[in-house]
Coordinates of N, CA and C in Angstrom, one line a residue:
X1 N 7.1 7.8 18.7 CA 7.1 6.8 17.4 C 7.3 7.5 16.1
X2 N 8.1 6.8 15.4 CA 8.3 7.6 14.1 C 7.5 6.8 13.1
X3 N 6.9 7.6 12.3 CA 6.0 7.1 11.1 C 6.4 7.8 9.8
X4 N 6.4 6.9 8.6 CA 6.6 7.0 7.6 C 5.6 6.8 6.7
X5 N 5.1 7.7 5.9 CA 4.5 7.5 4.4 C 5.2 7.1 3.3
X6 N 5.1 6.0 2.5 CA 5.7 5.4 1.6 C 4.6 5.6 0.3
X7 N 5.0 6.1 -0.6 CA 4.1 6.7 -1.9 C 4.6 6.1 -2.9
X8 N 4.3 5.0 -3.7 CA 4.9 4.7 -5.0 C 4.5 5.3 -6.1
X9 N 5.6 5.7 -6.8 CA 5.1 6.7 -7.9 C 5.8 6.2 -9.0
X10 N 6.3 5.4 -9.5 CA 7.1 5.0 -10.2 C 6.5 4.3 -11.6
X11 N 5.1 4.5 -11.6 CA 4.2 3.9 -12.7 C 4.2 4.7 -13.9
X12 N 4.0 4.3 -15.2 CA 4.1 5.1 -16.2 C 2.9 5.7 -16.9
X13 N 1.6 5.7 -16.0 CA 0.1 6.1 -16.4 C -0.2 5.7 -17.7
X14 N 0.1 4.5 -18.0 CA -0.5 4.1 -19.3 C -2.0 3.9 -19.6
X15 N -2.8 3.9 -18.6 CA -4.2 4.0 -18.8 C -4.4 5.4 -18.9
X16 N -3.9 6.3 -18.3 CA -4.2 7.9 -18.3 C -3.7 8.2 -19.6
X17 N -2.4 7.6 -20.1 CA -1.9 8.5 -21.5 C -1.2 9.6 -21.3
X18 N -1.0 10.3 -20.0 CA -0.2 11.2 -19.6 C 0.1 10.8 -18.2
X19 N 1.1 11.7 -17.6 CA 1.6 11.7 -16.3 C 0.6 12.1 -15.4
X20 N -0.3 11.1 -14.9 CA -1.4 11.9 -14.1 C -1.0 12.4 -12.9
X21 N -0.2 12.1 -12.2 CA 0.4 13.2 -10.8 C 0.9 14.3 -11.3
X22 N 0.9 14.6 -12.7 CA 1.3 16.3 -12.9 C -0.2 16.9 -13.4
X23 N -1.1 16.1 -13.4 CA -2.5 16.7 -13.8 C -2.8 18.0 -13.1
X24 N -3.3 19.1 -13.3 CA -3.8 20.1 -12.3 C -5.2 19.6 -11.3
X25 N -4.9 20.0 -10.2 CA -5.8 19.8 -9.0 C -5.6 21.0 -8.4
X26 N -6.8 21.7 -8.3 CA -7.2 23.3 -7.9 C -6.1 23.8 -8.6
X27 N -5.1 24.8 -7.8 CA -3.9 25.2 -7.9 C -2.8 24.8 -8.0
X28 N -2.6 23.5 -7.8 CA -1.5 22.7 -7.6 C -1.8 21.8 -8.8
X29 N -0.9 20.5 -8.5 CA -0.9 19.4 -9.1 C -1.5 18.3 -8.2
X30 N -2.0 17.1 -8.8 CA -2.1 15.9 -7.9 C -1.1 15.5 -7.1
X31 N 0.1 15.3 -7.7 CA 1.0 14.9 -6.6 C 1.4 16.0 -5.9
X32 N 1.4 17.1 -6.0 CA 1.7 18.2 -4.9 C 0.7 18.2 -3.8
X33 N -0.8 18.0 -4.0 CA -1.8 17.9 -3.3 C -1.6 16.9 -2.4
X34 N -1.1 15.6 -2.9 CA -1.3 14.3 -2.5 C -0.2 14.7 -1.1
X35 N 0.9 15.1 -1.7 CA 2.2 15.3 -0.5 C 2.0 16.2 0.6
X36 N 0.9 17.1 0.2 CA 0.5 18.2 0.7 C -0.3 17.6 2.3
X37 N -1.1 17.0 1.6 CA -2.0 16.0 2.4 C -1.3 15.2 3.5
X38 N -0.4 14.4 3.1 CA 0.3 13.7 4.1 C 1.2 14.2 4.9
X39 N 1.6 15.5 4.8 CA 2.4 16.7 5.3 C 1.8 17.2 6.3
X40 N 0.7 17.4 6.0 CA -0.6 18.2 7.0 C -0.7 17.0 8.3
X41 N -0.8 15.9 8.0 CA -0.8 15.0 9.0 C 0.3 14.5 10.1
X42 N 0.1 13.3 10.9 CA 1.0 13.4 12.0 C 1.8 12.5 11.5
X43 N 1.9 12.1 10.3 CA 3.2 11.4 9.6 C 4.3 12.1 9.4
X44 N 5.8 11.4 10.2 CA 6.8 12.2 10.4 C 7.5 12.6 8.8
X45 N 7.9 11.4 8.1 CA 8.3 11.6 6.9 C 7.5 11.2 5.9
X46 N 7.8 11.6 4.4 CA 7.1 11.2 3.3 C 7.9 10.6 2.3
X47 N 8.1 9.6 2.0 CA 8.9 9.0 1.1 C 8.3 8.7 -0.4
X48 N 8.9 9.3 -1.1 CA 8.5 9.2 -2.6 C 9.3 8.6 -3.4
X49 N 8.8 7.3 -3.9 CA 9.7 6.7 -5.0 C 9.0 6.7 -6.3
X50 N 10.1 7.3 -7.0 CA 9.8 7.8 -8.6 C 10.7 6.9 -9.4
X51 N 10.4 7.0 -10.9 CA 10.9 6.3 -12.0 C 12.4 6.9 -12.3
X52 N 13.4 6.3 -12.5 CA 14.4 6.9 -12.9 C 14.6 7.8 -13.8
X53 N 13.3 8.1 -14.9 CA 13.4 9.2 -16.1 C 12.6 9.9 -15.7
X54 N 11.9 10.3 -14.7 CA 10.7 11.3 -13.9 C 11.5 12.4 -13.2
X55 N 12.0 13.3 -13.9 CA 12.7 14.3 -13.4 C 11.6 15.3 -12.8
X56 N 10.8 15.3 -13.7 CA 9.6 16.5 -13.1 C 8.9 16.1 -11.8
X57 N 8.9 14.6 -11.6 CA 8.1 14.3 -10.6 C 9.0 14.3 -9.3
X58 N 10.3 14.1 -9.5 CA 11.0 14.0 -8.7 C 11.4 15.5 -8.1
X59 N 11.4 16.7 -9.1 CA 11.8 18.0 -8.8 C 10.3 18.4 -7.8
X60 N 9.2 18.1 -8.5 CA 8.0 18.5 -7.6 C 7.9 17.8 -6.2
X61 N 8.1 16.6 -6.3 CA 8.0 15.7 -5.3 C 8.8 16.3 -3.8
X62 N 10.4 16.8 -4.6 CA 11.1 17.2 -3.5 C 10.9 18.4 -3.0
X63 N 10.5 19.8 -4.2 CA 10.0 20.7 -3.7 C 8.6 20.7 -2.7
X64 N 7.9 19.8 -2.8 CA 6.6 19.6 -2.0 C 6.9 19.3 -0.8
X65 N 8.2 18.8 -0.4 CA 8.6 18.2 0.9 C 8.9 16.7 1.3
X66 N 8.7 16.1 0.0 CA 9.2 14.7 0.2 C 10.2 14.3 0.2
X67 N 10.7 13.3 0.7 CA 12.2 12.5 0.4 C 11.9 11.6 -0.8
X68 N 12.7 11.9 -1.8 CA 12.4 11.2 -2.9 C 13.7 10.0 -2.9
X69 N 13.2 8.9 -3.5 CA 13.9 7.9 -3.8 C 14.1 7.4 -5.2
X70 N 14.8 7.8 -5.8 CA 15.0 7.7 -7.4 C 16.2 6.7 -7.6
X71 N 15.4 5.1 -7.7 CA 16.4 4.0 -8.4 C 17.2 4.4 -9.7
X72 N 18.3 3.8 -9.9 CA 18.7 4.0 -11.1 C 17.8 3.0 -12.4
X73 N 17.5 2.0 -11.6 CA 16.8 1.0 -12.6 C 15.2 0.9 -12.3
X74 N 14.3 0.9 -12.9 CA 12.9 1.4 -12.7 C 12.4 0.2 -12.3
X75 N 11.6 0.4 -10.9 CA 11.0 -0.6 -10.3 C 10.1 -1.6 -11.2
X76 N 10.1 -2.9 -11.1 CA 9.4 -3.8 -12.2 C 7.7 -3.7 -11.2
X77 N 7.9 -3.4 -9.9 CA 6.4 -3.5 -9.6 C 6.4 -3.0 -8.4
X78 N 5.3 -2.7 -7.9 CA 5.0 -1.7 -6.7 C 5.7 -2.5 -5.2
X79 N 6.0 -3.5 -5.2 CA 6.4 -4.6 -4.5 C 7.7 -3.8 -4.1
X80 N 8.5 -3.5 -5.3 CA 10.1 -3.2 -5.7 C 10.2 -2.1 -5.0
X81 N 9.2 -0.9 -5.4 CA 9.1 0.3 -4.9 C 9.0 0.4 -3.5
X82 N 8.4 -0.4 -2.6 CA 8.0 -0.5 -1.4 C 9.4 -0.9 -0.7
X83 N 10.1 -1.9 -1.3 CA 11.1 -2.3 -0.7 C 12.3 -1.0 -0.9
X84 N 12.4 -0.7 -1.8 CA 13.4 0.3 -1.9 C 13.1 1.9 -1.0
X85 N 11.9 2.0 -0.4 CA 11.5 3.0 0.4 C 11.7 2.5 1.7
X86 N 11.6 1.2 2.1 CA 11.8 0.6 3.3 C 13.2 0.6 3.5
X87 N 14.1 0.2 2.4 CA 15.7 0.3 2.7 C 16.3 1.8 2.8
X88 N 15.4 2.6 2.3 CA 15.7 4.3 2.5 C 15.3 4.4 4.3
X89 N 13.9 4.0 4.7 CA 13.5 4.1 6.0 C 14.7 3.5 7.0
X90 N 15.1 2.7 6.5 CA 16.1 2.0 7.5 C 17.2 2.4 8.2
X91 N 17.7 3.6 7.1 CA 18.7 4.6 7.6 C 18.3 5.7 9.0
X92 N 16.8 5.7 9.4 CA 16.4 6.5 10.4 C 16.2 5.3 11.3
X93 N 17.0 4.2 11.6 CA 16.8 3.4 12.4 C 15.2 3.4 13.5
X94 N 14.3 2.9 12.6 CA 12.9 2.6 13.1 C 13.0 1.3 14.4
X95 N 12.4 1.5 15.3 CA 12.1 0.5 16.1 C 10.8 -0.1 16.0
X96 N 10.8 -1.5 16.6 CA 9.6 -2.6 15.9 C 8.4 -2.0 16.1
X97 N 7.9 -0.9 16.7 CA 6.6 -0.3 17.0 C 6.4 1.1 16.5
X98 N 7.5 1.5 15.6 CA 7.3 2.3 14.6 C 6.4 1.8 13.4
X99 N 5.9 2.9 12.7 CA 5.1 2.4 11.7 C 5.3 2.9 10.2
X100 N 5.0 2.4 9.1 CA 4.9 2.9 7.9 C 3.7 2.8 7.2
X101 N 3.3 3.9 6.7 CA 2.0 3.8 6.2 C 2.0 3.7 4.3
X102 N 1.3 3.0 3.9 CA 1.0 2.8 2.4 C 0.0 3.2 2.0
X103 N 0.3 4.2 0.8 CA -0.9 4.3 -0.1 C -0.6 4.8 -1.5
X104 N -1.3 5.0 -2.8 CA -0.9 5.1 -3.9 C -0.8 6.5 -4.0
X105 N 0.2 6.9 -5.1 CA 0.2 8.2 -5.2 C -0.7 9.2 -5.8
X106 N -1.9 8.3 -6.5 CA -3.0 8.8 -7.3 C -4.3 8.9 -6.5
X107 N -4.3 9.2 -5.1 CA -5.5 9.5 -4.1 C -5.5 11.0 -3.8
X108 N -6.0 11.7 -4.8 CA -6.1 13.3 -4.2 C -7.3 13.5 -3.5
X109 N -8.2 12.3 -2.9 CA -9.3 12.3 -2.2 C -8.7 12.1 -0.7
X110 N -7.8 11.3 -0.6 CA -7.3 11.1 0.4 C -7.0 12.5 1.7
X111 N -7.7 12.2 2.6 CA -7.6 13.7 4.0 C -6.4 12.9 5.1
X112 N -6.2 14.1 5.5 CA -5.1 14.2 6.7 C -5.9 13.4 7.9
X113 N -6.9 13.9 8.0 CA -7.8 13.0 8.8 C -8.0 11.7 9.0
X114 N -8.0 10.8 7.8 CA -8.2 9.7 8.0 C -6.5 9.4 8.1
X115 N -5.6 9.7 7.6 CA -4.1 9.1 8.0 C -4.2 9.4 9.7
X116 N -4.6 10.5 10.2 CA -4.2 10.7 11.6 C -5.3 9.6 12.6
X117 N -6.6 9.3 12.1 CA -7.2 8.1 12.6 C -6.6 7.1 12.8
X118 N -5.8 6.7 11.9 CA -4.8 5.6 11.6 C -3.7 5.4 12.5
X119 N -3.0 6.6 12.4 CA -1.8 6.5 13.4 C -2.5 6.8 15.0
X120 N -3.5 7.5 15.1 CA -3.9 7.3 16.6 C -4.3 6.0 17.0
X121 N -5.1 5.4 16.4 CA -5.8 4.0 16.5 C -4.6 2.9 16.9
X122 N -3.6 2.9 16.2 CA -2.4 2.0 16.2 C -1.7 2.6 17.4
X123 N -1.6 3.9 17.7 CA -0.6 4.2 19.0 C -1.3 3.9 20.2
X124 N -2.6 4.0 20.1 CA -3.2 3.8 21.1 C -3.5 2.3 21.8
X125 N -3.4 1.2 20.5 CA -3.4 -0.1 20.7 C -2.3 -0.4 21.4
X126 N -1.3 0.4 21.0 CA 0.3 -0.3 21.6 C 0.4 -0.1 23.0
X127 N -0.6 0.9 23.7 CA -0.4 1.1 24.9 C -1.3 0.1 25.6
X128 N -2.3 -0.4 24.9 CA -3.3 -1.3 25.6 C -2.9 -2.6 25.3
X129 N -2.0 -3.1 24.4 CA -1.8 -4.2 24.1 C -0.2 -4.5 23.4
X130 N 0.8 -4.8 23.8 CA 2.1 -4.9 23.6 C 1.9 -5.6 21.9
X131 N 0.9 -6.8 21.9 CA 0.8 -7.6 20.5 C 0.4 -6.5 19.3
X132 N 0.1 -5.6 19.9 CA -0.4 -4.7 18.6 C 0.7 -4.4 17.4
X133 N 1.8 -4.8 18.2 CA 3.1 -4.4 17.2 C 2.9 -5.2 15.9
X134 N 2.4 -6.2 15.8 CA 2.3 -7.2 14.7 C 0.8 -7.1 14.3
X135 N -0.1 -5.8 14.5 CA -1.0 -5.5 13.8 C -1.2 -4.8 12.7
X136 N -1.9 -4.8 11.9 CA -1.9 -3.8 10.3 C -3.4 -3.4 10.6
X137 N -3.2 -2.0 10.1 CA -4.4 -1.0 10.5 C -5.0 -0.6 9.0
X138 N -6.0 -0.2 8.8 CA -6.5 0.2 7.6 C -7.8 0.8 7.9
X139 N -8.3 1.9 7.1 CA -9.6 2.4 6.7 C -10.4 1.5 6.1
X140 N -11.8 1.7 6.5 CA -12.9 0.6 5.9 C -14.2 1.8 5.6
X141 N -14.8 1.6 4.7 CA -16.0 2.2 4.2 C -16.9 1.2 3.8
X142 N -18.2 1.3 4.2 CA -19.4 0.2 3.7 C -18.7 -1.2 3.8
X143 N -17.6 -1.4 4.5 CA -17.2 -3.1 4.6 C -16.5 -3.4 3.7
X144 N -15.7 -2.2 3.0 CA -14.6 -2.1 1.9 C -13.3 -1.8 2.4
X145 N -12.3 -2.5 2.4 CA -11.0 -1.9 2.8 C -10.2 -0.5 2.1
X146 N -9.8 0.2 2.3 CA -9.3 1.3 1.4 C -7.4 1.6 1.8
X147 N -7.0 2.5 1.4 CA -5.8 3.3 1.8 C -6.1 4.6 2.7
X148 N -4.7 4.9 3.2 CA -3.6 4.0 3.4 C -3.8 3.0 4.5
X149 N -2.7 2.2 4.2 CA -2.7 1.1 5.1 C -1.4 1.0 6.0
X150 N -1.5 0.9 7.3 CA -0.3 0.8 8.0 C 0.1 -0.2 8.7
X151 N 1.6 -0.4 8.5 CA 2.1 -1.8 9.2 C 3.0 -1.4 10.0
X152 N 3.4 -2.1 11.4 CA 4.1 -2.2 11.9 C 5.4 -2.1 11.3
X153 N 6.6 -1.2 11.9 CA 8.1 -1.8 11.3 C 8.4 -3.0 11.4
X154 N 7.8 -3.8 12.6 CA 8.0 -5.1 13.2 C 7.9 -6.1 11.8
X155 N 6.9 -5.7 10.9 CA 6.7 -6.4 10.1 C 7.4 -6.3 8.7
X156 N 8.5 -5.3 9.0 CA 9.3 -4.8 7.4 C 10.3 -6.2 6.8
X157 N 10.8 -6.8 7.6 CA 11.5 -8.1 7.0 C 10.4 -9.3 6.1
X158 N 9.0 -9.1 6.6 CA 8.2 -10.0 6.0 C 8.0 -9.3 4.3
X159 N 8.0 -7.9 4.2 CA 8.4 -7.7 2.8 C 9.3 -8.5 2.0
X160 N 10.6 -8.7 2.7 CA 11.7 -9.0 1.5 C 11.3 -10.3 1.5
X161 N 10.6 -11.1 2.3 CA 10.5 -12.5 2.4 C 9.4 -13.0 1.3
X162 N 8.5 -12.1 0.7 CA 7.0 -12.6 -0.1 C 7.8 -13.0 -1.2
X163 N 7.1 -13.9 -1.8 CA 7.1 -15.0 -2.8 C 7.0 -13.8 -4.2
X164 N 7.9 -14.4 -5.2 CA 7.9 -13.6 -6.4 C 6.4 -13.3 -6.9
X165 N 5.3 -14.1 -6.6 CA 3.9 -13.8 -7.2 C 3.3 -13.3 -5.9
X166 N 3.9 -12.8 -4.9 CA 3.3 -12.0 -4.0 C 3.5 -10.5 -3.9
X167 N 2.1 -9.7 -3.7 CA 2.3 -8.4 -3.6 C 2.0 -8.1 -1.8
X168 N 2.2 -7.0 -1.5 CA 2.0 -6.4 -0.1 C 0.7 -6.8 0.4
X169 N -0.2 -7.0 -0.6 CA -1.5 -7.6 0.0 C -1.3 -8.9 0.7
X170 N -0.4 -9.5 0.5 CA -0.2 -10.9 1.0 C -0.2 -10.8 2.3
X171 N 0.5 -9.9 3.2 CA 0.7 -9.7 4.7 C -0.7 -9.2 5.3
X172 N -1.6 -9.0 4.5 CA -3.1 -8.7 5.0 C -3.7 -10.0 5.3
X173 N -3.1 -11.2 4.7 CA -3.9 -12.6 5.4 C -3.2 -13.4 6.2
X174 N -1.8 -12.8 6.5 CA -0.9 -13.3 7.4 C -1.1 -12.9 8.6
X175 N -1.4 -11.5 8.9 CA -1.7 -10.9 10.2 C -3.0 -10.2 10.7
X176 N -3.0 -10.1 11.4 CA -4.6 -9.4 12.0 C -4.6 -8.0 11.5
X177 N -5.6 -7.8 11.1 CA -6.0 -6.7 10.5 C -7.1 -5.8 10.9
X178 N -6.7 -4.5 11.9 CA -7.8 -3.9 12.7 C -8.5 -2.9 11.5
X179 N -9.4 -2.2 11.8 CA -9.7 -1.2 10.9 C -10.6 0.1 11.6
X180 N -10.3 1.2 11.1 CA -11.1 2.5 11.4 C -11.8 2.8 10.5
X181 N -13.3 2.9 10.9 CA -14.3 3.1 10.1 C -14.2 4.8 9.4
X182 N -14.3 5.0 8.3 CA -13.8 5.8 7.4 C -15.2 6.8 7.1
X183 N -15.3 8.1 7.4 CA -16.4 9.1 7.0 C -16.8 9.1 5.8
X184 N -16.3 8.9 4.7 CA -16.1 8.8 3.2 C -15.8 7.7 2.2
X185 N -16.3 7.1 1.3 CA -15.5 6.7 0.3 C -14.3 6.9 -0.4
X186 N -13.6 8.1 -0.3 CA -12.8 8.7 -0.7 C -11.3 8.0 -0.7
X187 N -11.3 7.0 0.6 CA -10.3 5.7 0.8 C -10.3 4.9 -0.1
X188 N -11.2 4.8 -1.1 CA -11.4 3.9 -2.2 C -11.0 4.1 -3.6
X189 N -10.9 5.7 -3.6 CA -10.5 6.3 -4.9 C -9.5 6.5 -5.3
X190 N -9.1 6.0 -6.4 CA -7.7 6.2 -7.2 C -8.2 6.9 -8.9
X191 N -7.1 7.1 -9.6 CA -7.2 7.9 -10.4 C -6.2 7.5 -11.7
X192 N -6.9 6.4 -12.3 CA -6.4 5.5 -13.5 C -6.7 6.1 -14.8
X193 N -7.7 6.4 -15.0 CA -8.3 6.8 -16.6 C -8.8 8.6 -16.7
X194 N -8.9 9.0 -17.7 CA -9.3 10.2 -17.8 C -10.6 10.1 -17.3
X195 N -11.6 9.4 -17.5 CA -12.9 9.3 -16.6 C -13.0 9.6 -15.2
X196 N -11.9 8.7 -14.7 CA -11.7 8.9 -13.0 C -11.2 10.3 -12.7
X197 N -10.3 10.6 -13.5 CA -9.9 12.3 -13.2 C -11.2 13.2 -13.2
X198 N -11.8 13.2 -14.3 CA -13.0 14.0 -14.3 C -13.9 14.0 -13.6
X199 N -14.4 12.6 -13.2 CA -15.3 12.5 -12.0 C -15.0 12.9 -10.4
X200 N -13.6 12.9 -10.1 CA -13.0 12.9 -9.1 C -13.1 14.6 -9.3
X201 N -12.6 15.3 -10.1 CA -12.6 16.6 -9.9 C -13.9 17.3 -9.6
X202 N -14.9 16.9 -10.6 CA -16.1 17.3 -10.4 C -16.4 17.2 -8.8
X203 N -16.4 15.8 -8.1 CA -16.8 15.7 -6.9 C -16.0 16.2 -5.7
X204 N -15.0 16.7 -6.1 CA -13.9 16.9 -5.1 C -14.0 18.8 -5.4
X205 N -14.9 19.3 -6.2 CA -14.6 20.7 -6.5 C -13.6 21.4 -7.2
X206 N -12.9 20.6 -7.9 CA -11.8 20.9 -8.5 C -11.9 21.5 -10.3

């Protein structure tokens, strides 16, 4: 089974006031840490979508092992970034039961074990029930859904058919969503403001 991580990273970090993915995280940056987490998981390829003007993020992402998609025109929203990544993934001839996993780039608390639990649950469900190829998987903590979210490749065309006012989350209302219970609430954490950054650094010992 082929698996692909899709990491939209074409935002401009307006609430942070600086490129948040380049902020220090331990001995590296937020971006490099996140990519390393994905690469340590069972996911086969990591696809990073960057802004056309973000040469540094592109270079860091590629050096960290991601396959970088850098469009000539800035994606207008996350859905467009996802579509660009899916177009790129199409080059690898994925089968309907292959999977792509989606999570923001600003989740330094994400763990490989959470990713692997999702991939494992989906893989097991395919063996038990062929209808699982139309089932979405997500982690959950205390009743709240987090990231990453796993989508079967069979739903790829659904992304292009979303309405202009619909995001990727619309798919979660149209198809069954199965859950893996997460051990910690880091599946809910992202990094939007300086306060978020300092809080997460303290929490994760950075």
